[in-house]
Structure formats: structure tokens, C-alpha cells
Short mmCIF file of C-alpha atoms in Angstrom, two decimals:
data_model
loop_
_atom_site.label_atom_id
_atom_site.label_comp_id
_atom_site.label_asym_id
_atom_site.label_seq_id
_atom_site.Cartn_x
_atom_site.Cartn_y
_atom_site.Cartn_z
CA MET A 1 13.01 -6.60 -16.60
CA SER A 2 10.33 -7.91 -18.10
CA LYS A 3 6.78 -7.22 -16.86
CA PRO A 4 6.82 -7.86 -12.62
CA ILE A 5 4.92 -11.34 -11.47
CA ALA A 6 5.41 -10.16 -7.88
CA LEU A 7 5.00 -12.26 -4.94
CA TYR A 8 4.85 -10.79 -0.94
CA ALA A 9 7.11 -12.19 0.95
CA LEU A 10 7.13 -10.73 4.01
CA ASP A 11 8.11 -12.93 7.02
CA ALA A 12 11.99 -11.55 8.55
CA ASN A 13 11.61 -15.14 9.69
CA LEU A 14 11.53 -17.12 6.11
CA ASP A 15 14.28 -19.80 4.35
CA ILE A 16 15.26 -17.00 1.69
CA GLU A 17 16.77 -19.78 -0.54
CA GLU A 18 13.90 -21.88 -0.08
CA CYS A 19 11.38 -18.72 -0.69
CA CYS A 20 13.50 -17.68 -3.56
CA GLN A 21 13.39 -21.04 -5.64
CA ASN A 22 9.21 -21.69 -4.81
CA ALA A 23 9.02 -17.76 -6.19
CA ASN A 24 11.24 -19.32 -9.25
CA TYR A 25 9.92 -22.38 -9.85
CA TRP A 26 5.83 -21.15 -9.22
CA GLY A 27 6.41 -18.73 -11.88
CA ALA A 28 6.62 -14.93 -9.88
CA ASN A 29 9.93 -12.47 -11.19
CA THR A 30 10.27 -9.92 -8.52
CA LEU A 31 10.03 -10.82 -4.64
CA ILE A 32 8.52 -7.58 -2.14
CA LEU A 33 10.43 -8.90 0.73
CA SER A 34 10.94 -7.67 4.18
CA PRO A 35 13.49 -5.18 4.56
CA GLU A 36 15.05 -6.76 7.83
CA LEU A 37 16.31 -9.51 5.41
CA TYR A 38 18.50 -6.75 3.23
CA ASN A 39 21.49 -7.10 5.63
CA GLU A 40 21.41 -11.44 4.44
CA PRO A 41 24.86 -11.62 3.53
CA GLU A 42 23.38 -14.11 0.75
CA LEU A 43 20.51 -12.63 -0.65
CA PRO A 44 21.71 -10.85 -3.94
CA SER A 45 23.54 -14.04 -4.62
CA LEU A 46 20.87 -15.75 -4.27
CA LEU A 47 18.37 -12.95 -6.13
CA ASP A 48 20.76 -13.86 -8.64
CA LYS A 49 20.70 -17.52 -8.89
CA TYR A 50 17.01 -17.53 -9.08
CA ASN A 51 16.35 -15.26 -11.63
CA LEU A 52 14.64 -12.70 -9.48
CA SER A 53 14.29 -8.47 -9.04
CA LEU A 54 13.80 -7.31 -4.96
CA TRP A 55 10.72 -4.92 -4.56
CA LEU A 56 10.78 -3.07 -1.14
CA ASN A 57 7.67 -1.80 -0.24
CA ILE A 58 7.99 1.22 2.52
CA SER A 59 4.69 1.88 4.91
CA VAL A 60 4.72 5.95 5.24
CA LEU A 61 2.40 6.45 8.19
CA ASN A 62 0.73 2.99 9.20
CA ASN A 63 3.56 1.87 11.93
CA PRO A 64 2.25 0.21 14.58
CA GLU A 65 5.44 -0.83 15.85
CA TYR A 66 6.92 2.76 15.98
CA LEU A 67 3.92 5.09 17.59
CA GLN A 68 4.33 1.72 20.36
CA GLN A 69 7.66 3.35 21.48
CA GLU A 70 6.10 6.40 20.82
CA PRO A 71 2.13 6.98 21.11
CA GLN A 72 2.07 10.63 21.27
CA ARG A 73 3.30 10.67 17.60
CA GLN A 74 -0.45 9.02 17.17
CA ALA A 75 -2.65 10.24 14.03
CA ILE A 76 -6.48 11.46 16.47
CA THR A 77 -9.21 10.95 14.65
CA ASN A 78 -12.23 13.23 13.49
CA SER A 79 -14.02 10.92 16.96
CA LYS A 80 -10.74 12.60 18.67
CA LEU A 81 -9.70 8.84 19.04
CA PRO A 82 -6.46 7.47 18.36
CA ALA A 83 -6.86 6.27 14.61
CA LYS A 84 -6.27 2.12 14.65
CA THR A 85 -7.83 -0.18 14.69
CA ASP A 86 -6.38 -4.09 15.03
CA TRP A 87 -4.25 -3.87 12.13
CA CYS A 88 -3.19 -0.76 11.73
CA HIS A 89 -1.75 2.89 13.88
CA PHE A 90 -1.14 5.80 12.08
CA VAL A 91 1.37 8.25 12.80
CA CYS A 92 0.31 12.23 12.78
CA PRO A 93 1.74 12.93 8.89
CA THR A 94 3.22 16.64 10.60
CA ASP A 95 5.18 15.02 13.23
CA ARG A 96 8.44 16.33 11.44
CA VAL A 97 10.54 13.58 14.00
CA TYR A 98 8.61 10.68 13.03
CA GLN A 99 9.99 11.98 8.89
CA ASN A 100 12.80 11.97 9.81
CA TYR A 101 13.97 9.00 11.09
CA LEU A 102 11.11 7.73 8.10
CA GLU A 103 13.99 9.56 6.43
CA ASN A 104 16.58 7.56 8.14
CA GLU A 105 14.87 4.01 7.59
CA ILE A 106 15.24 4.98 3.69
CA HIS A 107 19.01 5.47 3.57
CA HIS A 108 19.20 2.45 5.36
CA TYR A 109 17.03 0.08 3.53
CA LEU A 110 18.99 1.62 0.07
CA GLU A 111 22.54 1.17 1.40
CA ASP A 112 24.11 -1.43 0.07
CA ILE A 113 21.00 -2.60 -2.56
CA SER A 114 19.14 -1.23 -5.42
CA PRO A 115 15.59 -2.75 -5.96
CA ALA A 116 13.72 -2.81 -8.72
CA ILE A 117 10.86 -1.34 -7.69
CA ILE A 118 10.17 1.19 -4.90
CA SER A 119 6.36 1.37 -3.22
CA LEU A 120 4.86 4.33 -0.87
CA ASP A 121 2.57 2.20 1.15
CA PHE A 122 0.07 4.77 3.95
CA LEU A 123 0.47 7.00 1.61
CA ARG A 124 -2.41 8.67 3.13
CA GLN A 125 -4.33 9.74 6.31
CA PHE A 126 -6.06 7.50 8.15
CA ILE A 127 -9.20 6.27 7.24
CA ASN A 128 -11.25 3.84 8.67
CA TRP A 129 -14.40 1.73 7.05
CA GLN A 130 -13.81 -1.13 7.17
CA GLY A 131 -16.97 -2.45 10.16
CA LYS A 132 -19.35 -2.94 7.69
CA ALA A 133 -19.95 -3.73 4.43
CA PHE A 134 -18.51 -1.57 2.01
CA GLU A 135 -22.18 -1.36 -0.19
CA GLN A 136 -23.75 -0.66 3.15
CA ILE A 137 -21.40 2.27 4.56
CA GLN A 138 -22.64 5.80 4.61
CA ASN A 139 -20.32 8.44 4.59
CA SER A 140 -21.07 9.47 8.10
CA ASP A 141 -19.88 5.83 8.86
CA LEU A 142 -16.29 6.20 8.12
CA GLU A 143 -13.38 8.19 10.62
CA TYR A 144 -10.48 10.11 9.56
CA GLY A 145 -7.76 11.70 11.09
CA CYS A 146 -5.40 13.69 11.54
CA PHE A 147 -7.42 16.33 13.99
CA CYS A 148 -4.29 16.22 16.54
CA SER A 149 -3.33 19.88 17.68
CA ASN A 150 -0.83 19.51 16.03
CA CYS A 151 -2.17 19.18 13.16
CA LEU A 152 -4.38 22.53 13.77
CA GLN A 153 -1.80 24.66 14.40
CA ASN A 154 0.04 24.43 11.06
CA PHE A 155 -3.95 24.33 9.57
CA SER A 156 -4.08 27.64 11.24
CA ILE A 157 -1.06 29.64 9.67
CA SER A 158 -1.75 27.70 6.05
CA PRO A 159 -2.72 29.19 2.88
CA PHE A 160 -6.02 26.96 3.23
CA TYR A 161 -7.27 28.64 6.53
CA THR A 162 -11.20 30.21 6.77
CA GLU A 163 -12.57 30.75 9.86
CA ALA A 164 -15.54 28.88 8.23
CA ALA A 165 -13.27 26.16 8.43
CA GLN A 166 -12.46 26.27 11.92
CA ALA A 167 -15.74 27.14 12.75
CA GLN A 168 -16.51 23.87 11.12
CA ILE A 169 -13.91 21.66 12.76
CA GLU A 170 -14.82 22.72 16.31
CA ALA A 171 -18.27 22.13 15.40
CA GLY A 172 -17.32 18.49 14.57
CA GLU A 173 -18.72 18.88 10.84
CA PHE A 174 -16.26 18.28 7.40
CA SER A 175 -14.44 21.28 5.93
CA VAL A 176 -13.26 20.85 2.56
CA ASP A 177 -10.71 23.64 3.54
CA TYR A 178 -9.32 21.70 5.95
CA ALA A 179 -9.47 18.70 4.05
CA ASN A 180 -8.11 20.29 1.06
CA TRP A 181 -4.85 21.17 3.38
CA ARG A 182 -4.81 17.31 4.94
CA SER A 183 -4.70 16.25 0.69
CA GLN A 184 -1.56 18.41 0.84
CA LYS A 185 0.61 17.43 3.71
CA ILE A 186 -0.31 13.48 1.57
CA ILE A 187 1.92 15.14 -1.02
CA ASP A 188 4.53 17.29 0.48
CA ILE A 189 4.76 14.01 1.87
CA ALA A 190 5.10 12.28 -1.25
CA GLN A 191 7.90 14.54 -3.46
CA HIS A 192 10.25 14.38 -0.29
CA LEU A 193 10.22 10.95 -0.04
CA THR A 194 10.26 10.11 -3.90
CA ARG A 195 12.92 12.67 -4.86
CA LEU A 196 15.17 11.15 -1.68
CA ILE A 197 14.44 7.34 -2.58
CA ARG A 198 15.04 9.06 -6.44
CA GLU A 199 18.60 10.48 -5.65
CA LEU A 200 19.16 7.20 -3.34
CA SER A 201 18.53 4.82 -5.70
CA PRO A 202 17.51 6.25 -9.41
CA ASP A 203 17.31 3.14 -11.23
CA SER A 204 14.16 1.86 -9.19
CA LYS A 205 10.78 2.30 -10.31
CA LEU A 206 8.50 3.87 -8.32
CA VAL A 207 4.93 2.82 -7.17
CA LEU A 208 2.09 4.55 -4.96
CA ASN A 209 -0.33 1.70 -3.01
CA THR A 210 -3.31 3.60 -3.83
CA LEU A 211 -7.13 2.82 -2.58
CA PRO A 212 -9.58 1.09 -3.88
CA TRP A 213 -12.30 3.36 -4.77
CA SER A 214 -11.78 5.98 -8.39
CA ASP A 215 -12.45 8.99 -7.29
CA GLU A 216 -16.17 8.88 -7.45
CA VAL A 217 -16.77 6.85 -4.52
CA LEU A 218 -18.87 8.01 -0.80
CA ASN A 219 -18.25 11.50 -1.57
CA GLN A 220 -14.69 11.94 -3.14
CA ALA A 221 -13.05 9.97 0.21
CA SER A 222 -9.82 8.64 -1.49
CA THR A 223 -9.11 12.66 -1.54
CA LEU A 224 -10.90 14.87 0.58
CA LEU A 225 -10.99 12.39 3.81
CA ALA A 226 -7.92 10.16 3.35
CA GLY A 227 -6.00 12.48 1.71
CA GLN A 228 -5.46 10.68 -1.86
CA ASN A 229 -5.37 13.13 -4.36
CA LYS A 230 -4.28 10.18 -7.54
CA THR A 231 -3.82 12.46 -10.31
CA GLU A 232 -1.84 14.95 -8.20
CA LEU A 233 0.28 11.69 -6.75
CA ALA A 234 0.48 10.37 -10.03
CA LEU A 235 2.93 13.36 -11.05
CA LEU A 236 5.30 12.06 -8.79
CA PHE A 237 5.21 8.41 -9.61
CA ASP A 238 5.70 5.74 -12.24
CA ALA A 239 3.77 3.58 -12.03
CA MET A 240 -0.11 2.75 -9.08
CA CYS A 241 -0.73 -0.01 -7.15
CA PRO A 242 -3.93 0.16 -6.29
CA VAL A 243 -5.05 -2.39 -3.28
CA ALA A 244 -8.36 -4.06 -5.10
CA PHE A 245 -9.09 -6.83 -2.06
CA THR A 246 -12.21 -9.20 -2.38
CA HIS A 247 -12.65 -8.82 0.89
CA LEU A 248 -12.51 -5.86 0.60
CA MET A 249 -15.03 -4.51 -1.86
CA PRO A 250 -17.47 -6.58 -3.04
CA GLN A 251 -16.59 -6.46 -6.87
CA GLY A 252 -16.78 -8.72 -9.10
CA MET A 253 -13.90 -9.80 -11.63
CA GLU A 254 -15.94 -7.26 -13.98
CA GLU A 255 -15.63 -4.85 -11.44
CA LYS A 256 -12.23 -4.53 -10.77
CA ALA A 257 -11.00 -4.02 -14.29
CA ALA A 258 -13.14 -1.78 -14.55
CA LEU A 259 -11.78 -0.10 -11.73
CA MET A 260 -8.26 -0.48 -12.98
CA GLN A 261 -8.96 1.13 -16.60
CA THR A 262 -10.24 4.00 -14.40
CA ILE A 263 -7.86 4.78 -12.37
CA SER A 264 -5.52 4.01 -15.06
CA ASP A 265 -7.37 7.10 -16.72
CA GLU A 266 -7.14 8.76 -13.49
CA THR A 267 -3.75 8.84 -13.14
CA HIS A 268 -2.77 8.07 -16.44
CA LEU A 269 0.08 5.38 -15.09
CA PRO A 270 0.50 1.56 -15.41
CA VAL A 271 -1.79 -0.04 -12.98
CA PHE A 272 -0.88 -3.32 -11.19
CA TYR A 273 -3.23 -5.93 -10.77
CA GLY A 274 -3.44 -7.60 -7.89
CA LEU A 275 -4.54 -11.25 -7.00
CA GLN A 276 -5.38 -12.78 -3.37
CA VAL A 277 -4.72 -16.17 -2.05
CA SER A 278 -7.15 -16.06 0.55
CA HIS A 279 -8.79 -13.31 2.62
CA TRP A 280 -6.87 -11.43 4.21
CA ARG A 281 -9.91 -10.36 6.92
CA ALA A 282 -12.89 -11.80 5.88
CA GLN A 283 -14.51 -15.70 6.74
CA ASN A 284 -15.07 -16.43 3.28
CA GLN A 285 -12.33 -18.43 1.35
CA ILE A 286 -11.45 -17.77 -2.06
CA SER A 287 -12.36 -20.69 -3.67
CA ASN A 288 -9.48 -22.92 -5.89
CA GLY A 289 -11.48 -22.02 -9.16
CA GLN A 290 -12.30 -18.37 -7.77
CA PHE A 291 -8.50 -17.55 -7.68
CA GLU A 292 -7.58 -19.39 -11.11
CA ALA A 293 -10.57 -16.96 -12.94
CA GLU A 294 -8.49 -14.00 -10.79
CA LEU A 295 -5.96 -15.71 -12.00
CA LYS A 296 -6.52 -15.52 -15.61
CA GLN A 297 -8.26 -12.44 -16.03
CA ASN A 298 -5.47 -10.44 -14.20
CA LEU A 299 -3.16 -11.78 -16.96
CA ALA A 300 -5.08 -10.69 -19.50
CA LEU A 301 -5.72 -6.60 -18.42
CA SER A 302 -2.21 -6.50 -16.83
CA LYS A 303 -0.84 -4.85 -18.69
CA HIS A 304 2.18 -3.99 -16.76
CA GLY A 305 2.77 -6.42 -13.63
CA LEU A 306 1.13 -8.35 -11.57
CA VAL A 307 1.28 -8.79 -7.47
CA ILE A 308 0.23 -11.59 -6.03
CA TYR A 309 -0.70 -11.79 -2.14
CA ASN A 310 0.82 -13.82 -0.56
CA TYR A 311 3.73 -16.23 -0.33
CA HIS A 312 2.78 -17.83 3.45
CA GLU A 313 -1.11 -18.84 1.96
CA LEU A 314 1.16 -20.14 -1.36
CA THR A 315 2.21 -22.88 0.58
CA ARG A 316 -0.74 -23.42 3.23
CA SER A 317 -2.46 -23.98 -0.62
CA PRO A 318 -0.43 -26.62 -2.61
CA GLU A 319 -3.50 -26.38 -4.44
CA LYS A 320 -3.45 -22.83 -5.83
CA ALA A 321 0.37 -22.97 -5.81
CA THR A 322 -0.23 -25.75 -8.74
CA ILE A 323 -2.27 -23.46 -10.59
CA LEU A 324 -0.08 -20.31 -9.88
CA LYS A 325 2.58 -22.61 -11.81
CA ARG A 326 0.52 -23.52 -14.73
CA HIS A 327 -0.18 -20.48 -15.56
CA LEU A 328 2.85 -18.42 -15.24
CA ASN A 329 5.27 -21.57 -15.33
CA PRO A 330 4.23 -24.95 -16.78
CA GLU A 331 7.51 -25.31 -18.32
CA ILE A 332 10.63 -25.96 -15.81
CA HIS A 333 10.28 -29.30 -13.24
CA TYR A 334 12.66 -29.14 -10.87
#
């Protein structure tokens, strides 16, 4: 396929045909849809009619709905609290019951449809850094997990275990040995899931959604706290998609471009750029001027793909939808 211009549209209740028509009109060529819509009989024909590819985004360890039914499977942070914020609730990464559940979900998703792209989202340990402005965060501010009894037991019988690490954990201190074991658990999950997906959907391109940090940030927090060792994980994927949002990091456009290049250099993989229509969580909004400037820069620099967040916000902002169309699809007029 040509360079993907992907549009997030995860509302399970959206009008699929209207969404497909709008996406095509604005200039997107790929839709990231809720898997709940995959059983809709008209979906394949509508994608074909509007010349759109399908992108499946799989949330790996962030699963609030599952944890409502199975709260005992929740990850536990270094503060001995449930690993959750208002918007994400993490499952313990060593829980085999949940992993079996997730594998069955993937089988179901890929039963009758083969997406052009499949991404693994939240393929990392729980980490929470959003309580204050990023530039004010200290290492000690980061809450991370998992420290549940299951993880601690698994660590104790692993080659990573040392008595020094055990003492550090009991004292509530950071342990490099435990951090390396936690990173290996994420790699193990990634190896298993990518193997399964490539068996079920061999023509799909596999993408990893990553934290918007280089491995230099906050003492390698991406690897040592979140367990997302990009250089190791990159061996299993075809591209990286850093979640470099304006509200997550106080980056200007040049800083974002530098971050994308750094992650590309670290992983030796194509990198998909991200574009926000409006702030997801912050109170201040993205102006039309900022949106257009970021769009132009992303189109100039994103050699491999662009992801736009999201369809719902574009329907609420006809000015930004018009800007998108002007740059992506100026020729078509319905």
C-alpha cells in the first residue's frame, strides 16, 4: 500500500459508511476502527468502495473493561496500589489467564478479516507520569509496576534474581535486576503475540506503539520502569508509532522531529508520526494554525506514515477537517 494516512475512529457506535466517506474525502487512506465493528457485514465492501485499508490496534495490558470483571488480575505498583489512573487500568503482565483471554480475542479479530496493519498498544509495564508537567517530573515521581505476588514469585525463580534485588524490593528501592526481568516479560509477551499474529494474518504489517521518550529520558525510564526496551522489541516489528502528543510532552515541532529521528536511530525501523486534532487531556486547545503547521511538518518528514487522532474530533472541528482535506486531498469534490 502507499504511505498510510491513518485516522483513529474507535467509537463502536459510529456510522461506518459516513466515517468511510469522510475519511476518503479528507484524504485518509486507512481507518483504525474498533474491533467491535469487524463483524459488520458491510465493512469489507465499504472499505473497498472508499479505497480504505484497515488498521487493527490491540490494547495489550491496558484493559479496564476486563478488570471490572476480574479485579484480582490488576497489576500492583511500587506504591502497593492498583495500577490504574482515571483512563488506564493495567493487567498483571505475568497473568496467564489474561494472556489466554487476549490470544482468544486476537483469534476472533482475525477470523474473517486481515488488516493491512496491526499495532500493539500498551505493550509495556504500567507507568504513570501525568500528574504534573513533564519538565517538572523527577524519577521519584514515577509510579510503576507490577509488584504483585505473582510477579515477585516468578522473579524469585528466574535467572535475574539476586538477594540484593530482593532486599531492594523489600525496602521499596529501585532494583536494576527486577527492572531487567520486567523488561524481559514484555519481550516474552511481544514474541508470543507477534508470532501468533503473523501466523493468523501473515500479510499484515506489525507496528509497536511506543512511549514518546528516547531511552535517554528520566534515566532510561522507558526501558527500566515501563519495560519497553525498544531496541529489543524492534526486532519483532515492522515499524514504530511513538505516541508523541503535545499534551504528553511539552515539545515544539522541531523537538518532536528530533524525537522521531532518535527513535528511528535506536530501532532502525520506519517511524509513523502522530497528529492531534485537539488535546486529549489538557485544558488548552490546539489552534487551527498549530494544527496546520504540525500537519505540514509531519507530511514533509513522515516518510513512512501518519496517524491522526481522531475522527470524532474532526467531525467537531470542520475548520480542521477542511485543513486536512486541503493538504491531503485537494482534488476531490463531492
